[in-house]
Amino acid sequence: MGALKKSYYIKSRDFIRAGEASIKIQTLLKSLNFDPKLIRRVAICGYEGEMNVVMHGGDGSLSFAILPDEVILEISDDGPGIDNIDKAMQKGFSTASDEHREMGFGAGMGLPNMKKNADDIIVESEPGNGTRVRMVFLNNKGGDDG
Ligand SMILES: Nc1ncnc2c1ncn2[C@@H]1O[C@H](COP(=O)(O)OP(=O)(O)OP(=O)(O)O)[C@@H](O)[C@H]1O
Ligand SMILES: [Mg+2]
């Protein structure tokens, strides 16, 4: 069986449509009878990643692949990139603007939350060269046969 793959465009600063790709992934996994806990973890990571592209990144995409034993979620954008990835991964670190904070964002918890909810995470970024976050979720409970 080949991998099932999907890719969705994420538009920078589009707060109206932000989060839509994560909802689509969530719906897809539900229809395939994935473990609700795994779906929840993927949805949290997808949402946080999408919001980061919308707030901090440039235009980008959320790509998704279902493999026999794992789900892979990759969120990338062509924005300004992250200066210091180690710092960005720390709880509470945020460069969110006052406007973002008024909307309830900017706690500096998105990347730590992604790290907590994914089985593996790789963040790659270069200032001026965009950001790519790749996450792996192990699917040890299997699909429709439990
Ligand atoms: N795609 C991205 N492009 C550029 N910078 C990013 C990107 N994603 C994260 N960052 C940087 O990493 C910081 C930490 O991100 P994180 O998601 O943890 O917190 P936040 O987005 O600031 O707040 P929260 O997610 O809690 O609303 C951001 O404030 C930003 O400086
Ligand atoms: Mg965030």
PDB file of C-alpha atoms and ligand atoms in Angstrom:
ATOM      1  CA  MET A   1       0.000   0.000   0.000  1.00  0.00           C
ATOM      2  CA  GLY A   2       1.445   3.383  -0.954  1.00  0.00           C
ATOM      3  CA  ALA A   3       1.376   6.408   1.298  1.00  0.00           C
ATOM      4  CA  LEU A   4      -1.671   8.639   1.278  1.00  0.00           C
ATOM      5  CA  LYS A   5      -0.449  12.204   0.813  1.00  0.00           C
ATOM      6  CA  LYS A   6      -2.113  15.591   1.036  1.00  0.00           C
ATOM      7  CA  SER A   7      -0.841  19.128   0.798  1.00  0.00           C
ATOM      8  CA  TYR A   8      -2.595  22.379   1.654  1.00  0.00           C
ATOM      9  CA  TYR A   9      -1.551  25.943   0.981  1.00  0.00           C
ATOM     10  CA  ILE A  10      -1.225  28.281   3.960  1.00  0.00           C
ATOM     11  CA  LYS A  11      -1.422  31.975   3.334  1.00  0.00           C
ATOM     12  CA  SER A  12       0.619  34.252   5.534  1.00  0.00           C
ATOM     13  CA  ARG A  13      -1.437  36.706   7.691  1.00  0.00           C
ATOM     14  CA  ASP A  14      -4.724  35.076   6.651  1.00  0.00           C
ATOM     15  CA  PHE A  15      -6.304  34.748  10.094  1.00  0.00           C
ATOM     16  CA  ILE A  16      -9.707  33.999   8.572  1.00  0.00           C
ATOM     17  CA  ARG A  17      -8.659  30.703   7.009  1.00  0.00           C
ATOM     18  CA  ALA A  18      -5.948  29.848   9.534  1.00  0.00           C
ATOM     19  CA  GLY A  19      -6.447  26.375  10.933  1.00  0.00           C
ATOM     20  CA  GLU A  20      -8.419  25.006   7.987  1.00  0.00           C
ATOM     21  CA  ALA A  21      -5.731  22.578   6.840  1.00  0.00           C
ATOM     22  CA  SER A  22      -5.513  21.071  10.330  1.00  0.00           C
ATOM     23  CA  ILE A  23      -9.272  20.569  10.395  1.00  0.00           C
ATOM     24  CA  LYS A  24      -9.125  18.784   7.032  1.00  0.00           C
ATOM     25  CA  ILE A  25      -6.399  16.464   8.312  1.00  0.00           C
ATOM     26  CA  GLN A  26      -8.427  15.800  11.445  1.00  0.00           C
ATOM     27  CA  THR A  27     -11.522  14.921   9.377  1.00  0.00           C
ATOM     28  CA  LEU A  28      -9.494  12.642   7.138  1.00  0.00           C
ATOM     29  CA  LEU A  29      -7.936  10.752  10.048  1.00  0.00           C
ATOM     30  CA  LYS A  30     -11.354  10.364  11.680  1.00  0.00           C
ATOM     31  CA  SER A  31     -12.797   8.909   8.490  1.00  0.00           C
ATOM     32  CA  LEU A  32      -9.937   6.397   8.471  1.00  0.00           C
ATOM     33  CA  ASN A  33     -10.705   5.394  12.079  1.00  0.00           C
ATOM     34  CA  PHE A  34      -7.415   6.496  13.557  1.00  0.00           C
ATOM     35  CA  ASP A  35      -6.953   6.448  17.317  1.00  0.00           C
ATOM     36  CA  PRO A  36      -8.603   9.608  18.732  1.00  0.00           C
ATOM     37  CA  LYS A  37      -5.512  10.335  20.854  1.00  0.00           C
ATOM     38  CA  LEU A  38      -3.294  10.284  17.787  1.00  0.00           C
ATOM     39  CA  ILE A  39      -5.765  12.480  15.894  1.00  0.00           C
ATOM     40  CA  ARG A  40      -5.738  14.961  18.754  1.00  0.00           C
ATOM     41  CA  ARG A  41      -1.941  15.119  18.823  1.00  0.00           C
ATOM     42  CA  VAL A  42      -1.745  15.605  15.060  1.00  0.00           C
ATOM     43  CA  ALA A  43      -4.465  18.277  15.163  1.00  0.00           C
ATOM     44  CA  ILE A  44      -2.714  20.243  17.940  1.00  0.00           C
ATOM     45  CA  CYS A  45       0.590  20.191  16.049  1.00  0.00           C
ATOM     46  CA  GLY A  46      -1.063  21.070  12.759  1.00  0.00           C
ATOM     47  CA  TYR A  47      -2.902  23.991  14.279  1.00  0.00           C
ATOM     48  CA  GLU A  48       0.131  25.401  16.122  1.00  0.00           C
ATOM     49  CA  GLY A  49       2.243  25.027  12.994  1.00  0.00           C
ATOM     50  CA  GLU A  50      -0.337  26.680  10.797  1.00  0.00           C
ATOM     51  CA  MET A  51      -0.724  29.585  13.220  1.00  0.00           C
ATOM     52  CA  ASN A  52       3.038  30.078  13.247  1.00  0.00           C
ATOM     53  CA  VAL A  53       3.085  30.348   9.470  1.00  0.00           C
ATOM     54  CA  VAL A  54       0.175  32.801   9.543  1.00  0.00           C
ATOM     55  CA  MET A  55       1.701  34.955  12.312  1.00  0.00           C
ATOM     56  CA  HIS A  56       5.458  34.716  11.861  1.00  0.00           C
ATOM     57  CA  GLY A  57       6.146  33.067   8.518  1.00  0.00           C
ATOM     58  CA  GLY A  58       5.582  33.671   4.845  1.00  0.00           C
ATOM     59  CA  ASP A  59       3.272  31.796   2.503  1.00  0.00           C
ATOM     60  CA  GLY A  60       3.682  28.093   2.988  1.00  0.00           C
ATOM     61  CA  SER A  61       2.109  24.700   3.106  1.00  0.00           C
ATOM     62  CA  LEU A  62       1.010  21.916   5.383  1.00  0.00           C
ATOM     63  CA  SER A  63       1.815  18.494   3.959  1.00  0.00           C
ATOM     64  CA  PHE A  64       0.694  15.260   5.342  1.00  0.00           C
ATOM     65  CA  ALA A  65       1.496  11.613   4.691  1.00  0.00           C
ATOM     66  CA  ILE A  66      -0.020   8.477   6.131  1.00  0.00           C
ATOM     67  CA  LEU A  67       2.419   5.563   6.099  1.00  0.00           C
ATOM     68  CA  PRO A  68       1.740   2.063   7.424  1.00  0.00           C
ATOM     69  CA  ASP A  69       3.301   2.750  10.841  1.00  0.00           C
ATOM     70  CA  GLU A  70       3.442   6.497  11.087  1.00  0.00           C
ATOM     71  CA  VAL A  71       1.879   9.791  10.174  1.00  0.00           C
ATOM     72  CA  ILE A  72       4.151  12.570   8.947  1.00  0.00           C
ATOM     73  CA  LEU A  73       3.222  16.218   9.154  1.00  0.00           C
ATOM     74  CA  GLU A  74       5.364  18.859   7.538  1.00  0.00           C
ATOM     75  CA  ILE A  75       4.728  22.576   7.731  1.00  0.00           C
ATOM     76  CA  SER A  76       6.946  24.904   5.795  1.00  0.00           C
ATOM     77  CA  ASP A  77       6.968  28.522   4.754  1.00  0.00           C
ATOM     78  CA  ASP A  78       9.144  30.932   2.831  1.00  0.00           C
ATOM     79  CA  GLY A  79       9.127  33.642   5.492  1.00  0.00           C
ATOM     80  CA  PRO A  80      11.934  35.341   7.444  1.00  0.00           C
ATOM     81  CA  GLY A  81      12.998  32.157   9.234  1.00  0.00           C
ATOM     82  CA  ILE A  82      13.972  31.682  12.878  1.00  0.00           C
ATOM     83  CA  ASP A  83      17.169  33.285  14.228  1.00  0.00           C
ATOM     84  CA  ASN A  84      17.745  30.922  17.112  1.00  0.00           C
ATOM     85  CA  ILE A  85      15.846  27.635  16.960  1.00  0.00           C
ATOM     86  CA  ASP A  86      16.894  26.489  20.462  1.00  0.00           C
ATOM     87  CA  LYS A  87      15.492  29.698  21.897  1.00  0.00           C
ATOM     88  CA  ALA A  88      12.294  29.454  19.826  1.00  0.00           C
ATOM     89  CA  MET A  89      11.705  25.947  21.191  1.00  0.00           C
ATOM     90  CA  GLN A  90      11.745  27.194  24.795  1.00  0.00           C
ATOM     91  CA  LYS A  91       8.478  27.655  26.659  1.00  0.00           C
ATOM     92  CA  GLY A  92       7.522  31.313  26.803  1.00  0.00           C
ATOM     93  CA  PHE A  93       9.796  32.613  24.059  1.00  0.00           C
ATOM     94  CA  SER A  94       7.808  34.706  21.599  1.00  0.00           C
ATOM     95  CA  THR A  95       8.321  37.520  19.144  1.00  0.00           C
ATOM     96  CA  ALA A  96       4.557  37.941  18.667  1.00  0.00           C
ATOM     97  CA  SER A  97       3.370  41.506  18.147  1.00  0.00           C
ATOM     98  CA  ASP A  98       0.944  43.360  20.426  1.00  0.00           C
ATOM     99  CA  GLU A  99      -1.717  42.781  17.792  1.00  0.00           C
ATOM    100  CA  HIS A 100      -1.144  39.000  17.947  1.00  0.00           C
ATOM    101  CA  ARG A 101      -1.248  39.103  21.738  1.00  0.00           C
ATOM    102  CA  GLU A 102      -4.569  40.937  21.638  1.00  0.00           C
ATOM    103  CA  MET A 103      -5.897  38.038  19.550  1.00  0.00           C
ATOM    104  CA  GLY A 104      -4.774  35.653  22.291  1.00  0.00           C
ATOM    105  CA  PHE A 105      -1.563  34.392  20.704  1.00  0.00           C
ATOM    106  CA  GLY A 106       2.037  34.891  21.728  1.00  0.00           C
ATOM    107  CA  ALA A 107       2.361  32.749  24.847  1.00  0.00           C
ATOM    108  CA  GLY A 108       5.429  31.171  23.289  1.00  0.00           C
ATOM    109  CA  MET A 109       3.888  27.737  23.720  1.00  0.00           C
ATOM    110  CA  GLY A 110       3.320  26.654  20.116  1.00  0.00           C
ATOM    111  CA  LEU A 111       6.653  24.988  19.361  1.00  0.00           C
ATOM    112  CA  PRO A 112       6.977  23.457  22.882  1.00  0.00           C
ATOM    113  CA  ASN A 113       3.462  22.069  22.447  1.00  0.00           C
ATOM    114  CA  MET A 114       4.402  20.596  19.076  1.00  0.00           C
ATOM    115  CA  LYS A 115       7.496  19.017  20.589  1.00  0.00           C
ATOM    116  CA  LYS A 116       5.416  17.546  23.404  1.00  0.00           C
ATOM    117  CA  ASN A 117       2.722  16.129  21.135  1.00  0.00           C
ATOM    118  CA  ALA A 118       4.849  14.702  18.323  1.00  0.00           C
ATOM    119  CA  ASP A 119       6.943  11.542  18.671  1.00  0.00           C
ATOM    120  CA  ASP A 120       9.690  13.296  16.755  1.00  0.00           C
ATOM    121  CA  ILE A 121      10.194  16.865  15.584  1.00  0.00           C
ATOM    122  CA  ILE A 122      12.792  18.498  13.389  1.00  0.00           C
ATOM    123  CA  VAL A 123      12.844  22.259  12.941  1.00  0.00           C
ATOM    124  CA  GLU A 124      14.978  23.603  10.137  1.00  0.00           C
ATOM    125  CA  SER A 125      15.319  27.282   9.443  1.00  0.00           C
ATOM    126  CA  GLU A 126      17.748  29.849   8.203  1.00  0.00           C
ATOM    127  CA  PRO A 127      17.232  33.567   8.585  1.00  0.00           C
ATOM    128  CA  GLY A 128      15.878  34.813   5.272  1.00  0.00           C
ATOM    129  CA  ASN A 129      15.300  31.319   4.000  1.00  0.00           C
ATOM    130  CA  GLY A 130      12.060  30.129   5.531  1.00  0.00           C
ATOM    131  CA  THR A 131      11.181  27.490   8.075  1.00  0.00           C
ATOM    132  CA  ARG A 132      10.379  23.796   7.877  1.00  0.00           C
ATOM    133  CA  VAL A 133       8.923  21.801  10.766  1.00  0.00           C
ATOM    134  CA  ARG A 134       8.659  18.061  10.274  1.00  0.00           C
ATOM    135  CA  MET A 135       6.853  15.903  12.802  1.00  0.00           C
ATOM    136  CA  VAL A 136       6.391  12.157  13.075  1.00  0.00           C
ATOM    137  CA  PHE A 137       3.563  10.415  14.925  1.00  0.00           C
ATOM    138  CA  LEU A 138       3.899   6.703  15.473  1.00  0.00           C
ATOM    139  CA  ASN A 139       0.778   4.795  14.658  1.00  0.00           C
ATOM    140  CA  ASN A 140       1.295   1.685  16.709  1.00  0.00           C
ATOM    141  CA  LYS A 141      -2.434   1.119  17.160  1.00  0.00           C
ATOM    142  CA  GLY A 142      -3.034   0.670  13.452  1.00  0.00           C
ATOM    143  CA  GLY A 143      -5.859   1.963  11.291  1.00  0.00           C
ATOM    144  CA  ASP A 144      -9.313   0.444  10.831  1.00  0.00           C
ATOM    145  CA  ASP A 145      -8.481  -2.930  12.379  1.00  0.00           C
ATOM    146  CA  GLY A 146      -7.677  -1.303  15.734  1.00  0.00           C
TER     147      GLY A 146
HETATM  148  N1  LIG B   1       7.241  29.759  10.797  1.00  0.00           N
HETATM  149  C1  LIG B   1       7.952  30.634  11.525  1.00  0.00           C
HETATM  150  N2  LIG B   1       8.641  31.631  10.908  1.00  0.00           N
HETATM  151  C2  LIG B   1       9.380  32.519  11.635  1.00  0.00           C
HETATM  152  N3  LIG B   1       9.469  32.506  12.983  1.00  0.00           N
HETATM  153  C3  LIG B   1       8.804  31.536  13.645  1.00  0.00           C
HETATM  154  C4  LIG B   1       8.015  30.560  12.969  1.00  0.00           C
HETATM  155  N4  LIG B   1       7.491  29.732  13.897  1.00  0.00           N
HETATM  156  C5  LIG B   1       7.926  30.163  15.080  1.00  0.00           C
HETATM  157  N5  LIG B   1       8.716  31.258  14.954  1.00  0.00           N
HETATM  158  C6  LIG B   1       9.415  31.994  16.034  1.00  0.00           C
HETATM  159  O1  LIG B   1       9.461  31.169  17.192  1.00  0.00           O
HETATM  160  C7  LIG B   1       8.800  31.828  18.280  1.00  0.00           C
HETATM  161  C8  LIG B   1       8.155  30.800  19.172  1.00  0.00           C
HETATM  162  O2  LIG B   1       7.082  30.160  18.490  1.00  0.00           O
HETATM  163  P1  LIG B   1       5.898  29.544  19.348  1.00  0.00           P
HETATM  164  O3  LIG B   1       4.896  28.954  18.433  1.00  0.00           O
HETATM  165  O4  LIG B   1       6.484  28.638  20.387  1.00  0.00           O
HETATM  166  O5  LIG B   1       5.287  30.805  20.119  1.00  0.00           O
HETATM  167  P2  LIG B   1       4.376  31.993  19.553  1.00  0.00           P
HETATM  168  O6  LIG B   1       3.868  31.640  18.202  1.00  0.00           O
HETATM  169  O7  LIG B   1       5.142  33.252  19.659  1.00  0.00           O
HETATM  170  O8  LIG B   1       3.179  32.010  20.606  1.00  0.00           O
HETATM  171  P3  LIG B   1       1.978  30.939  20.693  1.00  0.00           P
HETATM  172  O9  LIG B   1       2.269  29.834  19.739  1.00  0.00           O
HETATM  173  O10 LIG B   1       1.963  30.470  22.113  1.00  0.00           O
HETATM  174  O11 LIG B   1       0.740  31.724  20.316  1.00  0.00           O
HETATM  175  C9  LIG B   1       7.846  32.805  17.615  1.00  0.00           C
HETATM  176  O12 LIG B   1       7.475  33.860  18.466  1.00  0.00           O
HETATM  177  C10 LIG B   1       8.688  33.274  16.428  1.00  0.00           C
HETATM  178  O13 LIG B   1       9.658  34.204  16.832  1.00  0.00           O
HETATM  179 MG    MG B   2       2.988  29.786  17.838  1.00  0.00          MG
END
